[in-house]
């Protein structure tokens, strides 16, 4: 007797091997059997015409705060994701005592666009150390599985207080930080993360705490994981600029770190139209590190990294005079103002006089506008038309055209502004690199700026079904087994008897992201972008049905996934 049998589906098991027809029997949270099954089950899922595959694993999220108010992990869970890794880029909520939580939130607020009022209202702070944070996540009822890194900014702030934002660590600071890293990894932290990028700033324009660390501090903290023989190191990379010497210096340090400590090193990488080949040496470095005895792998995205903008959130012109006044108004009044030809002329005129570049944008804040790279999101997947293209065809000014397009959808029209990965040939080349992992949703962060929880359903709809760039077998392997293996998520990422029953059942002809929406459903009514998907019939986590036709069943079967040392303790 099984708990669940998935009957007559087509198995794509995560290994990359060819699909086959079979039933899947699930019992006690695990896959019990795969084959032609004759036993009965408490629940039968009819999967004829559907693919049955492992749940998707996303290793680059920021759900550290969200897990406490949104236990099923939206929007990721709507795209077939059953396990996530959080705490990336140096941002975690521990170690930190409740009295200091504002300092940790300062690290998160602007860098990751998570409203402090949402964190304030949505988190019951019940920890100080990282092991206590893990216990708190473990106690919290959850829909999907969560593994957690400890973040350098939190750690530094915990040990150094306000000094974390302006000083180098002294030797006492350093030994205290090393002690905390050791305790975290022993308790089951999946690793340790840091950020050295100028994109990560506090609301008052200062670097987040981890950026004050010198390289020796980073080396020593990563070294602790090497001594312990566990943990992955994730880094939001240094701003090398385009100076070959500085790039080489940084690459050399990364390689030495991986080789000397034995700790797997990972970072995200994008291509950019401003420096089309910048990414290449970073991929070469993974092979060179491997030859020298280190391990390194790269997190890549599956499409352009887009800002998703609308009048409901931000437009590229919000800081300009005239615009600022209008944008303060309630949406209905903005709409009325935009329909007034005189106001409209003034708005268009303002953009000619004062370009948006006078404000230095960081992270996922809107950039100055090039209308060739501002797209109308009138469907979930590309191709998208640019505002320039539409304006040219209509013989109109692009700003006027932008306003027109927004008005036509009651100001709810979304526009896409790519920050990186504009060249889709580069995107494919990166996805195909043997040491890359397709994972970079940033889910839980940039909640009103980007919407990349759908990057995995984009792979299955755009690259597999529409473009035939990958077989379904290859794509599923990229999204399930590869991330699970790189981050050491034990017994996940393949359909095998004895492995965790994280399973999705989907229609390969229908699976796709839907258009996003804007909602105010975060704690304290904070806003966020939301995006669901079509084609997912059933999402099973640890042997229980979490989502049926992508609706939550009420089950909360998720687990905290601890790193290997916790299991040994
Ligand atoms: Zn991140």
Coordinates of C-alpha atoms and ligand atoms in Angstrom, one line a residue:
X1 CA 0.0 0.0 0.0
X2 CA 1.5 3.3 -1.1
X3 CA 0.6 6.8 0.1
X4 CA 0.5 8.0 -3.5
X5 CA 0.7 6.4 -6.9
X6 CA 1.3 8.6 -9.9
X7 CA 0.0 6.4 -12.8
X8 CA 0.8 6.3 -16.5
X9 CA 3.1 9.3 -16.6
X10 CA 6.2 9.8 -18.6
X11 CA 9.2 9.8 -16.3
X12 CA 12.0 12.2 -16.9
X13 CA 14.1 11.3 -13.9
X14 CA 16.6 14.1 -13.6
X15 CA 19.6 12.1 -14.7
X16 CA 19.4 13.2 -18.4
X17 CA 18.6 9.6 -19.5
X18 CA 15.7 9.2 -22.0
X19 CA 12.1 9.3 -20.8
X20 CA 10.0 6.2 -20.2
X21 CA 6.4 5.4 -19.2
X22 CA 6.0 4.1 -15.7
X23 CA 4.1 4.6 -12.4
X24 CA 5.7 6.1 -9.4
X25 CA 4.9 4.8 -5.9
X26 CA 5.5 7.0 -2.9
X27 CA 5.5 6.0 0.7
X28 CA 6.7 7.6 3.9
X29 CA 7.9 10.7 2.2
X30 CA 10.1 8.8 -0.2
X31 CA 10.0 7.3 -3.6
X32 CA 9.2 3.6 -3.0
X33 CA 9.1 2.2 -6.5
X34 CA 9.2 3.1 -10.2
X35 CA 7.7 0.7 -12.7
X36 CA 4.4 -0.9 -13.6
X37 CA 2.9 -1.0 -10.1
X38 CA 0.0 -3.3 -9.1
X39 CA -0.4 -2.3 -5.5
X40 CA -3.0 0.2 -4.4
X41 CA -2.6 3.6 -2.9
X42 CA -4.4 6.0 -0.7
X43 CA -4.3 8.6 -3.4
X44 CA -3.9 8.1 -7.2
X45 CA -2.7 10.8 -9.5
X46 CA -3.5 10.2 -13.1
X47 CA -0.5 11.5 -15.2
X48 CA -1.3 10.2 -18.7
X49 CA 0.1 12.8 -21.2
X50 CA 2.1 14.4 -18.4
X51 CA 5.8 14.4 -17.5
X52 CA 6.8 13.2 -14.0
X53 CA 10.1 14.6 -12.8
X54 CA 11.9 15.6 -9.7
X55 CA 10.9 18.9 -8.1
X56 CA 13.1 21.8 -9.2
X57 CA 15.9 23.1 -6.9
X58 CA 16.7 26.8 -6.8
X59 CA 20.0 27.6 -5.1
X60 CA 19.9 31.4 -5.4
X61 CA 17.1 32.8 -3.3
X62 CA 16.6 35.3 -0.5
X63 CA 13.7 33.8 1.3
X64 CA 15.3 34.1 4.7
X65 CA 12.6 36.6 5.9
X66 CA 9.8 35.4 3.7
X67 CA 9.9 31.9 5.1
X68 CA 8.2 33.2 8.3
X69 CA 5.2 34.8 6.6
X70 CA 4.9 32.8 3.4
X71 CA 5.7 29.2 4.2
X72 CA 4.9 27.7 0.8
X73 CA 7.6 29.9 -0.9
X74 CA 5.7 31.8 -3.5
X75 CA 6.3 32.6 -6.3
X76 CA 8.9 29.8 -6.6
X77 CA 6.6 27.0 -5.6
X78 CA 4.2 28.0 -8.5
X79 CA 7.0 27.1 -10.9
X80 CA 7.7 23.6 -9.7
X81 CA 10.4 24.5 -7.2
X82 CA 10.5 22.2 -4.2
X83 CA 13.8 23.1 -2.5
X84 CA 15.6 26.4 -2.2
X85 CA 18.8 27.7 -0.8
X86 CA 18.6 31.1 0.9
X87 CA 21.1 33.5 2.6
X88 CA 22.9 34.3 -0.6
X89 CA 25.2 37.3 -1.2
X90 CA 26.1 37.8 2.5
X91 CA 22.5 38.5 3.5
X92 CA 21.0 36.3 6.3
X93 CA 19.0 37.1 9.4
X94 CA 21.4 35.4 11.7
X95 CA 23.5 35.7 13.7
X96 CA 21.7 38.7 15.1
X97 CA 20.0 39.4 18.4
X98 CA 16.5 40.9 18.3
X99 CA 17.6 44.2 19.7
X100 CA 20.0 44.6 16.7
X101 CA 17.6 43.5 14.0
X102 CA 17.4 47.0 12.4
X103 CA 21.1 46.7 11.6
X104 CA 20.6 43.5 9.8
X105 CA 17.6 44.8 8.0
X106 CA 19.7 47.9 6.9
X107 CA 21.8 45.4 5.0
X108 CA 18.8 43.9 3.3
X109 CA 16.4 46.8 2.7
X110 CA 17.9 48.5 -0.3
X111 CA 20.3 45.8 -1.5
X112 CA 17.5 43.3 -1.8
X113 CA 14.4 45.5 -1.9
X114 CA 12.6 43.8 1.0
X115 CA 10.4 46.4 2.8
X116 CA 11.5 46.8 6.5
X117 CA 7.9 47.2 7.5
X118 CA 7.2 43.8 6.0
X119 CA 10.1 42.3 7.9
X120 CA 9.0 44.0 11.1
X121 CA 5.4 42.8 10.9
X122 CA 6.1 39.4 9.4
X123 CA 9.0 38.0 11.5
X124 CA 8.8 36.8 15.0
X125 CA 12.5 37.1 16.0
X126 CA 13.3 34.0 18.1
X127 CA 17.0 33.6 17.6
X128 CA 20.4 35.2 18.1
X129 CA 22.9 32.7 16.7
X130 CA 22.8 31.0 13.4
X131 CA 22.1 27.5 14.9
X132 CA 19.1 29.1 16.7
X133 CA 18.0 30.6 13.4
X134 CA 18.1 27.1 11.8
X135 CA 16.0 25.8 14.7
X136 CA 13.5 28.6 14.1
X137 CA 13.2 27.7 10.4
X138 CA 12.9 24.0 11.3
X139 CA 10.0 24.8 13.7
X140 CA 8.2 26.9 11.2
X141 CA 5.6 25.0 9.2
X142 CA 6.8 25.1 5.5
X143 CA 5.5 24.0 2.1
X144 CA 8.9 23.5 0.4
X145 CA 12.4 22.7 1.6
X146 CA 14.9 25.3 2.7
X147 CA 18.6 25.2 3.1
X148 CA 20.3 28.3 4.5
X149 CA 23.7 29.9 4.2
X150 CA 25.1 32.2 6.8
X151 CA 25.7 35.7 5.4
X152 CA 28.8 37.7 6.0
X153 CA 27.0 41.0 6.4
X154 CA 24.9 39.6 9.2
X155 CA 27.9 37.9 10.8
X156 CA 30.1 41.1 10.7
X157 CA 27.3 43.2 12.1
X158 CA 26.8 40.7 14.9
X159 CA 30.4 40.7 15.9
X160 CA 31.4 44.3 15.2
X161 CA 28.2 46.3 15.6
X162 CA 28.2 49.7 13.9
X163 CA 31.9 49.3 13.2
X164 CA 30.9 46.6 10.7
X165 CA 29.9 49.4 8.4
X166 CA 33.1 51.4 8.4
X167 CA 36.1 49.3 9.7
X168 CA 38.3 46.4 9.0
X169 CA 38.1 43.5 11.4
X170 CA 40.8 43.3 14.2
X171 CA 42.1 39.9 15.3
X172 CA 39.5 39.6 18.1
X173 CA 36.7 40.3 15.6
X174 CA 38.1 37.7 13.3
X175 CA 38.4 35.0 15.8
X176 CA 34.8 35.7 16.9
X177 CA 33.6 35.5 13.3
X178 CA 35.5 32.3 12.7
X179 CA 33.9 30.7 15.8
X180 CA 30.4 31.6 14.5
X181 CA 31.1 30.2 11.0
X182 CA 32.3 27.0 12.6
X183 CA 29.2 26.7 14.8
X184 CA 26.9 27.5 11.9
X185 CA 28.4 24.9 9.6
X186 CA 28.4 22.3 12.3
X187 CA 24.7 23.0 12.9
X188 CA 23.9 22.5 9.3
X189 CA 24.4 25.8 7.5
X190 CA 24.8 24.9 3.8
X191 CA 27.7 27.3 3.6
X192 CA 28.8 30.9 3.9
X193 CA 28.2 33.9 1.6
X194 CA 29.5 37.4 1.0
X195 CA 29.1 40.4 -1.3
X196 CA 31.8 42.7 -2.6
X197 CA 29.7 44.4 -5.3
X198 CA 28.8 48.1 -5.4
X199 CA 25.2 47.0 -6.2
X200 CA 24.8 46.2 -2.5
X201 CA 24.2 49.4 -0.6
X202 CA 22.3 50.4 2.5
X203 CA 19.4 52.9 2.2
X204 CA 21.8 55.8 3.1
X205 CA 24.2 54.9 0.3
X206 CA 26.9 53.2 2.3
X207 CA 28.3 49.7 1.4
X208 CA 26.7 46.8 3.1
X209 CA 28.8 45.4 5.9
X210 CA 30.5 42.6 4.1
X211 CA 32.0 45.0 1.6
X212 CA 34.2 46.4 4.3
X213 CA 36.0 43.1 4.7
X214 CA 39.5 42.8 3.2
X215 CA 40.3 39.6 1.3
X216 CA 42.2 38.1 4.1
X217 CA 39.1 38.2 6.3
X218 CA 37.2 36.4 3.5
X219 CA 39.9 33.8 3.1
X220 CA 40.1 33.1 6.8
X221 CA 36.3 32.7 7.1
X222 CA 36.1 30.4 4.1
X223 CA 39.1 28.5 5.5
X224 CA 37.0 27.5 8.5
X225 CA 34.7 25.6 6.2
X226 CA 37.7 24.0 4.7
X227 CA 38.9 22.8 8.1
X228 CA 35.4 21.5 8.8
X229 CA 35.2 19.8 5.4
X230 CA 31.7 21.1 4.7
X231 CA 30.0 24.1 3.3
X232 CA 29.8 26.0 0.0
X233 CA 31.1 29.6 -0.4
X234 CA 29.0 31.9 -2.5
X235 CA 30.2 35.4 -3.5
X236 CA 28.5 38.3 -5.1
X237 CA 31.6 39.4 -7.0
X238 CA 34.0 42.2 -6.7
X239 CA 33.7 45.2 -9.1
X240 CA 36.9 44.7 -11.1
X241 CA 35.9 47.1 -13.8
X242 CA 37.4 46.3 -17.2
X243 CA 41.0 46.7 -16.2
X244 CA 42.6 43.4 -17.2
X245 CA 45.1 43.6 -14.3
X246 CA 42.3 44.0 -11.7
X247 CA 40.3 41.2 -13.3
X248 CA 43.3 38.9 -13.3
X249 CA 44.1 39.8 -9.7
X250 CA 40.5 38.9 -8.6
X251 CA 40.4 35.6 -10.6
X252 CA 43.8 34.6 -9.1
X253 CA 42.4 35.2 -5.6
X254 CA 39.2 33.2 -6.3
X255 CA 41.2 30.3 -7.7
X256 CA 43.6 30.3 -4.8
X257 CA 40.7 30.4 -2.4
X258 CA 39.1 27.3 -4.0
X259 CA 42.4 25.4 -4.3
X260 CA 43.8 26.2 -0.9
X261 CA 40.7 25.7 1.2
X262 CA 39.1 22.9 -0.8
X263 CA 35.7 24.7 -0.3
X264 CA 33.4 24.8 -3.4
X265 CA 33.3 28.4 -4.6
X266 CA 30.3 29.7 -6.6
X267 CA 29.2 33.0 -8.0
X268 CA 26.6 34.3 -10.4
X269 CA 27.6 35.5 -13.9
X270 CA 25.9 37.5 -16.6
X271 CA 26.9 38.8 -19.9
X272 CA 26.4 42.5 -20.6
X273 CA 26.0 44.5 -23.8
X274 CA 28.5 47.0 -22.3
X275 CA 31.2 44.4 -21.9
X276 CA 30.2 41.4 -24.1
X277 CA 33.1 39.1 -23.2
X278 CA 33.6 40.0 -19.6
X279 CA 32.1 36.7 -18.5
X280 CA 34.3 34.4 -20.5
X281 CA 37.4 34.3 -18.2
X282 CA 35.2 33.5 -15.2
X283 CA 34.0 30.3 -16.9
X284 CA 37.5 29.4 -17.9
X285 CA 38.5 29.9 -14.3
X286 CA 36.2 27.1 -13.2
X287 CA 38.1 24.6 -15.4
X288 CA 41.5 25.9 -14.4
X289 CA 40.5 25.7 -10.7
X290 CA 39.4 22.1 -11.2
X291 CA 42.7 21.2 -12.9
X292 CA 44.5 22.7 -9.9
X293 CA 42.3 20.7 -7.4
X294 CA 39.6 23.2 -6.5
X295 CA 35.9 23.2 -7.1
X296 CA 34.1 26.1 -8.7
X297 CA 30.8 26.4 -10.4
X298 CA 28.8 29.3 -11.8
X299 CA 25.2 30.3 -11.3
X300 CA 23.6 31.4 -14.5
X301 CA 20.2 32.8 -15.5
X302 CA 18.0 31.5 -18.4
X303 CA 17.2 34.8 -20.0
X304 CA 17.8 38.6 -19.8
X305 CA 18.0 39.9 -16.3
X306 CA 15.0 42.2 -16.5
X307 CA 13.6 44.9 -14.4
X308 CA 9.8 44.6 -14.5
X309 CA 8.4 48.1 -14.3
X310 CA 5.0 49.8 -14.4
X311 CA 3.2 52.9 -13.2
X312 CA 2.1 50.7 -10.2
X313 CA 5.7 50.4 -9.1
X314 CA 8.4 52.5 -10.8
X315 CA 9.0 54.1 -14.1
X316 CA 12.5 55.2 -15.4
X317 CA 11.4 58.9 -15.1
X318 CA 10.1 59.0 -11.5
X319 CA 12.8 61.3 -10.2
X320 CA 12.4 63.9 -12.9
X321 CA 10.7 67.2 -12.2
X322 CA 7.0 67.2 -13.3
X323 CA 7.0 63.4 -13.2
X324 CA 7.8 63.5 -9.4
X325 CA 4.7 65.6 -8.8
X326 CA 2.4 63.4 -10.8
X327 CA 3.9 60.1 -9.6
X328 CA 3.0 61.0 -6.0
X329 CA -0.7 60.9 -6.8
X330 CA -3.0 57.9 -6.5
X331 CA -3.0 55.8 -9.6
X332 CA -6.4 57.0 -10.8
X333 CA -5.4 60.6 -10.6
X334 CA -2.2 59.8 -12.4
X335 CA -4.2 58.3 -15.2
X336 CA -6.4 61.4 -15.4
X337 CA -3.2 63.6 -15.5
X338 CA -1.6 61.5 -18.2
X339 CA -4.8 61.9 -20.4
X340 CA -4.5 65.6 -20.2
X341 CA -2.6 66.6 -23.4
X342 CA -0.9 69.6 -21.8
X343 CA 0.4 67.6 -18.8
X344 CA 1.5 64.9 -21.2
X345 CA 3.5 67.4 -23.2
X346 CA 5.2 68.7 -20.1
X347 CA 6.1 65.1 -19.0
X348 CA 7.6 64.3 -22.4
X349 CA 9.5 67.6 -22.4
X350 CA 10.9 66.9 -19.0
X351 CA 12.6 63.8 -20.2
X352 CA 14.4 65.7 -22.9
X353 CA 15.9 68.2 -20.5
X354 CA 17.0 66.0 -17.7
X355 CA 18.0 62.4 -18.2
X356 CA 17.5 59.9 -15.4
X357 CA 21.2 59.2 -15.1
X358 CA 21.7 62.0 -12.6
X359 CA 20.8 59.4 -10.0
X360 CA 23.2 56.6 -9.5
X361 CA 21.2 53.4 -9.7
X362 CA 22.3 50.3 -7.9
X363 CA 21.1 46.8 -7.7
X364 CA 17.8 46.4 -9.4
X365 CA 16.8 50.1 -9.5
X366 CA 15.8 51.5 -12.8
X367 CA 18.5 52.9 -15.2
X368 CA 18.5 55.8 -17.6
X369 CA 16.4 54.9 -20.6
X370 CA 17.4 53.6 -24.0
X371 CA 14.1 52.9 -25.6
X372 CA 15.7 50.2 -27.8
X373 CA 16.1 48.3 -24.5
X374 CA 12.8 49.0 -23.0
X375 CA 10.3 46.3 -23.9
X376 CA 6.6 45.9 -23.7
X377 CA 5.7 42.8 -21.7
X378 CA 2.5 41.9 -23.5
X379 CA 3.1 38.2 -23.1
X380 CA 5.1 36.1 -20.6
X381 CA 7.9 35.0 -22.9
X382 CA 9.9 36.7 -25.7
X383 CA 9.9 38.0 -28.4
X384 CA 9.0 41.4 -27.0
X385 CA 8.8 44.6 -29.0
X386 CA 10.8 47.6 -27.9
X387 CA 9.1 50.9 -27.2
X388 CA 11.5 52.4 -29.8
X389 CA 10.2 50.0 -32.4
X390 CA 6.6 50.8 -31.7
X391 CA 7.2 54.5 -31.6
X392 CA 9.1 54.4 -34.9
X393 CA 6.3 52.4 -36.6
X394 CA 3.7 54.9 -35.3
X395 CA 5.9 58.0 -36.0
X396 CA 5.6 59.0 -32.3
X397 CA 7.9 60.2 -29.6
X398 CA 9.0 57.1 -27.5
X399 CA 8.1 58.8 -24.2
X400 CA 4.7 59.6 -25.5
X401 CA 4.4 56.1 -26.8
X402 CA 5.4 54.7 -23.4
X403 CA 2.6 56.7 -21.7
X404 CA 0.1 55.6 -24.4
X405 CA 1.0 51.9 -24.0
X406 CA 0.6 52.3 -20.2
X407 CA -2.7 54.1 -20.5
X408 CA -4.1 51.4 -22.8
X409 CA -3.8 48.9 -19.9
X410 CA -5.1 51.2 -17.1
X411 CA -1.4 51.8 -16.1
X412 CA -0.9 48.2 -15.4
X413 CA 1.2 47.5 -18.4
X414 CA 4.6 46.1 -17.5
X415 CA 7.8 47.1 -19.3
X416 CA 11.0 45.2 -19.2
X417 CA 14.4 46.9 -18.9
X418 CA 17.3 44.4 -19.2
X419 CA 20.2 45.0 -16.9
X420 CA 22.3 42.2 -18.2
X421 CA 22.2 39.0 -20.4
X422 CA 20.8 40.9 -23.4
X423 CA 22.5 38.5 -25.8
X424 CA 20.6 35.2 -25.8
X425 CA 23.4 33.4 -27.6
X426 CA 25.6 34.2 -24.6
X427 CA 22.8 33.1 -22.3
X428 CA 22.7 29.7 -24.1
X429 CA 26.5 29.4 -24.1
X430 CA 26.6 30.0 -20.4
X431 CA 23.7 27.6 -19.7
X432 CA 25.5 24.9 -21.7
X433 CA 28.8 25.3 -19.9
X434 CA 29.5 22.0 -17.9
X435 CA 30.3 23.9 -14.7
X436 CA 27.3 26.2 -14.7
X437 CA 24.0 25.8 -12.8
X438 CA 20.8 27.4 -14.0
X439 CA 19.6 29.1 -10.9
X440 CA 19.3 32.8 -10.1
X441 CA 15.8 33.6 -9.3
X442 CA 16.7 35.9 -6.4
X443 CA 13.3 34.8 -5.2
X444 CA 12.3 36.6 -2.0
X445 CA 14.3 39.7 -2.9
X446 CA 13.8 42.6 -5.3
X447 CA 10.2 41.9 -4.7
X448 CA 8.8 44.9 -6.6
X449 CA 11.7 45.1 -9.1
X450 CA 12.3 41.8 -10.8
X451 CA 10.3 38.6 -11.2
X452 CA 12.6 35.7 -11.9
X453 CA 11.0 32.9 -9.9
X454 CA 9.9 31.9 -13.4
X455 CA 13.3 31.4 -14.8
X456 CA 12.9 27.6 -14.6
X457 CA 9.5 27.5 -16.3
X458 CA 11.1 29.8 -18.9
X459 CA 13.6 27.1 -19.6
X460 CA 10.9 24.5 -20.1
X461 CA 8.6 26.7 -22.2
X462 CA 11.0 28.9 -24.2
X463 CA 14.2 27.0 -24.6
X464 CA 12.8 23.4 -24.7
X465 CA 9.4 23.8 -26.3
X466 CA 9.6 26.9 -28.5
X467 CA 13.3 27.0 -29.4
X468 CA 14.3 23.3 -29.2
X469 CA 17.7 24.3 -27.7
X470 CA 17.6 21.6 -25.1
X471 CA 15.8 18.3 -24.8
X472 CA 13.4 18.0 -21.9
X473 CA 15.7 15.4 -20.4
X474 CA 18.7 17.9 -20.5
X475 CA 16.6 20.7 -19.2
X476 CA 15.2 18.8 -16.3
X477 CA 18.7 17.6 -15.3
X478 CA 19.9 21.2 -15.4
X479 CA 17.2 22.3 -13.0
X480 CA 17.0 19.3 -10.6
X481 CA 20.0 17.0 -10.4
X482 CA 22.7 19.6 -11.1
X483 CA 21.8 22.1 -8.4
X484 CA 21.1 19.3 -5.9
X485 CA 24.5 17.8 -6.5
X486 CA 26.5 21.1 -6.4
X487 CA 24.9 22.2 -3.1
X488 CA 24.9 18.7 -1.7
X489 CA 21.1 18.4 -1.2
X490 CA 21.2 14.8 -0.1
X491 CA 18.9 12.3 -1.9
X492 CA 17.2 15.1 -3.9
X493 CA 17.2 15.9 -7.6
X494 CA 16.6 12.4 -9.1
X495 CA 13.7 10.0 -9.1
X496 CA 15.1 6.9 -7.5
X497 CA 13.7 4.5 -4.9
X498 CA 14.7 5.6 -1.5
X499 CA 15.2 9.3 -2.5
X500 CA 13.0 12.1 -1.2
X501 CA 9.6 12.2 -2.9
X502 CA 9.9 15.8 -4.3
X503 CA 8.0 15.3 -7.6
X504 CA 6.3 17.5 -10.1
X505 CA 3.7 16.4 -12.7
X506 CA 3.3 18.7 -15.6
X507 CA 2.1 19.1 -19.2
X508 CA 5.1 19.6 -21.4
X509 CA 2.9 21.3 -24.0
X510 CA 1.5 23.8 -21.5
X511 CA 4.1 24.5 -18.9
X512 CA 4.9 28.3 -19.0
X513 CA 5.1 31.4 -16.9
X514 CA 2.0 33.6 -16.8
X515 CA 2.1 37.4 -17.0
X516 CA 3.0 38.9 -13.6
X517 CA 0.7 41.0 -11.5
X518 CA 1.3 43.5 -8.7
X519 CA -0.1 42.8 -5.3
X520 CA 0.0 44.3 -1.9
X521 CA -0.1 41.1 0.0
X522 CA 3.2 41.2 2.0
X523 CA 3.0 41.8 5.7
X524 CA 2.1 45.4 6.5
X525 CA 0.5 45.6 3.0
X526 CA 3.9 45.9 1.3
X527 CA 3.9 45.4 -2.5
X528 CA 5.4 42.7 -4.6
X529 CA 5.3 41.3 -8.1
X530 CA 3.6 38.0 -8.4
X531 CA 3.9 35.5 -11.2
X532 CA 2.3 32.1 -11.6
X533 CA 2.6 29.4 -14.2
X534 CA 0.4 27.2 -16.3
X535 CA 0.7 23.4 -17.0
X536 CA 1.6 22.2 -13.5
X537 CA -0.8 19.5 -12.4
X538 CA 0.7 18.3 -9.1
X539 CA 3.6 19.4 -6.9
X540 CA 4.7 16.9 -4.3
X541 CA 7.1 17.7 -1.5
X542 CA 8.4 15.0 0.8
X543 CA 5.6 12.6 -0.3
X544 CA 2.7 15.0 0.3
X545 CA 0.8 17.0 -2.3
X546 CA 1.6 20.6 -1.8
X547 CA -0.1 22.1 -4.9
X548 CA -2.9 20.7 -7.0
X549 CA -3.3 22.5 -10.3
X550 CA -0.9 25.0 -8.7
X551 CA -3.3 25.7 -5.8
X552 CA -2.1 25.1 -2.3
X553 CA -3.8 22.0 -0.7
X554 CA -3.0 23.2 2.8
X555 CA -0.3 20.6 3.3
X556 CA 3.0 21.9 4.8
X557 CA 5.4 19.0 4.2
X558 CA 8.6 21.1 3.7
X559 CA 11.8 20.6 5.7
X560 CA 14.9 22.4 6.8
X561 CA 17.7 20.9 4.8
X562 CA 20.8 20.9 7.0
X563 CA 24.3 20.5 5.7
X564 CA 26.3 17.3 6.2
X565 CA 27.9 18.0 9.6
X566 CA 24.5 18.3 11.3
X567 CA 23.5 14.8 10.2
X568 CA 26.8 13.5 11.7
X569 CA 26.3 15.2 15.0
Ligands
LIG1 ZN1 21.4 37.4 -4.4

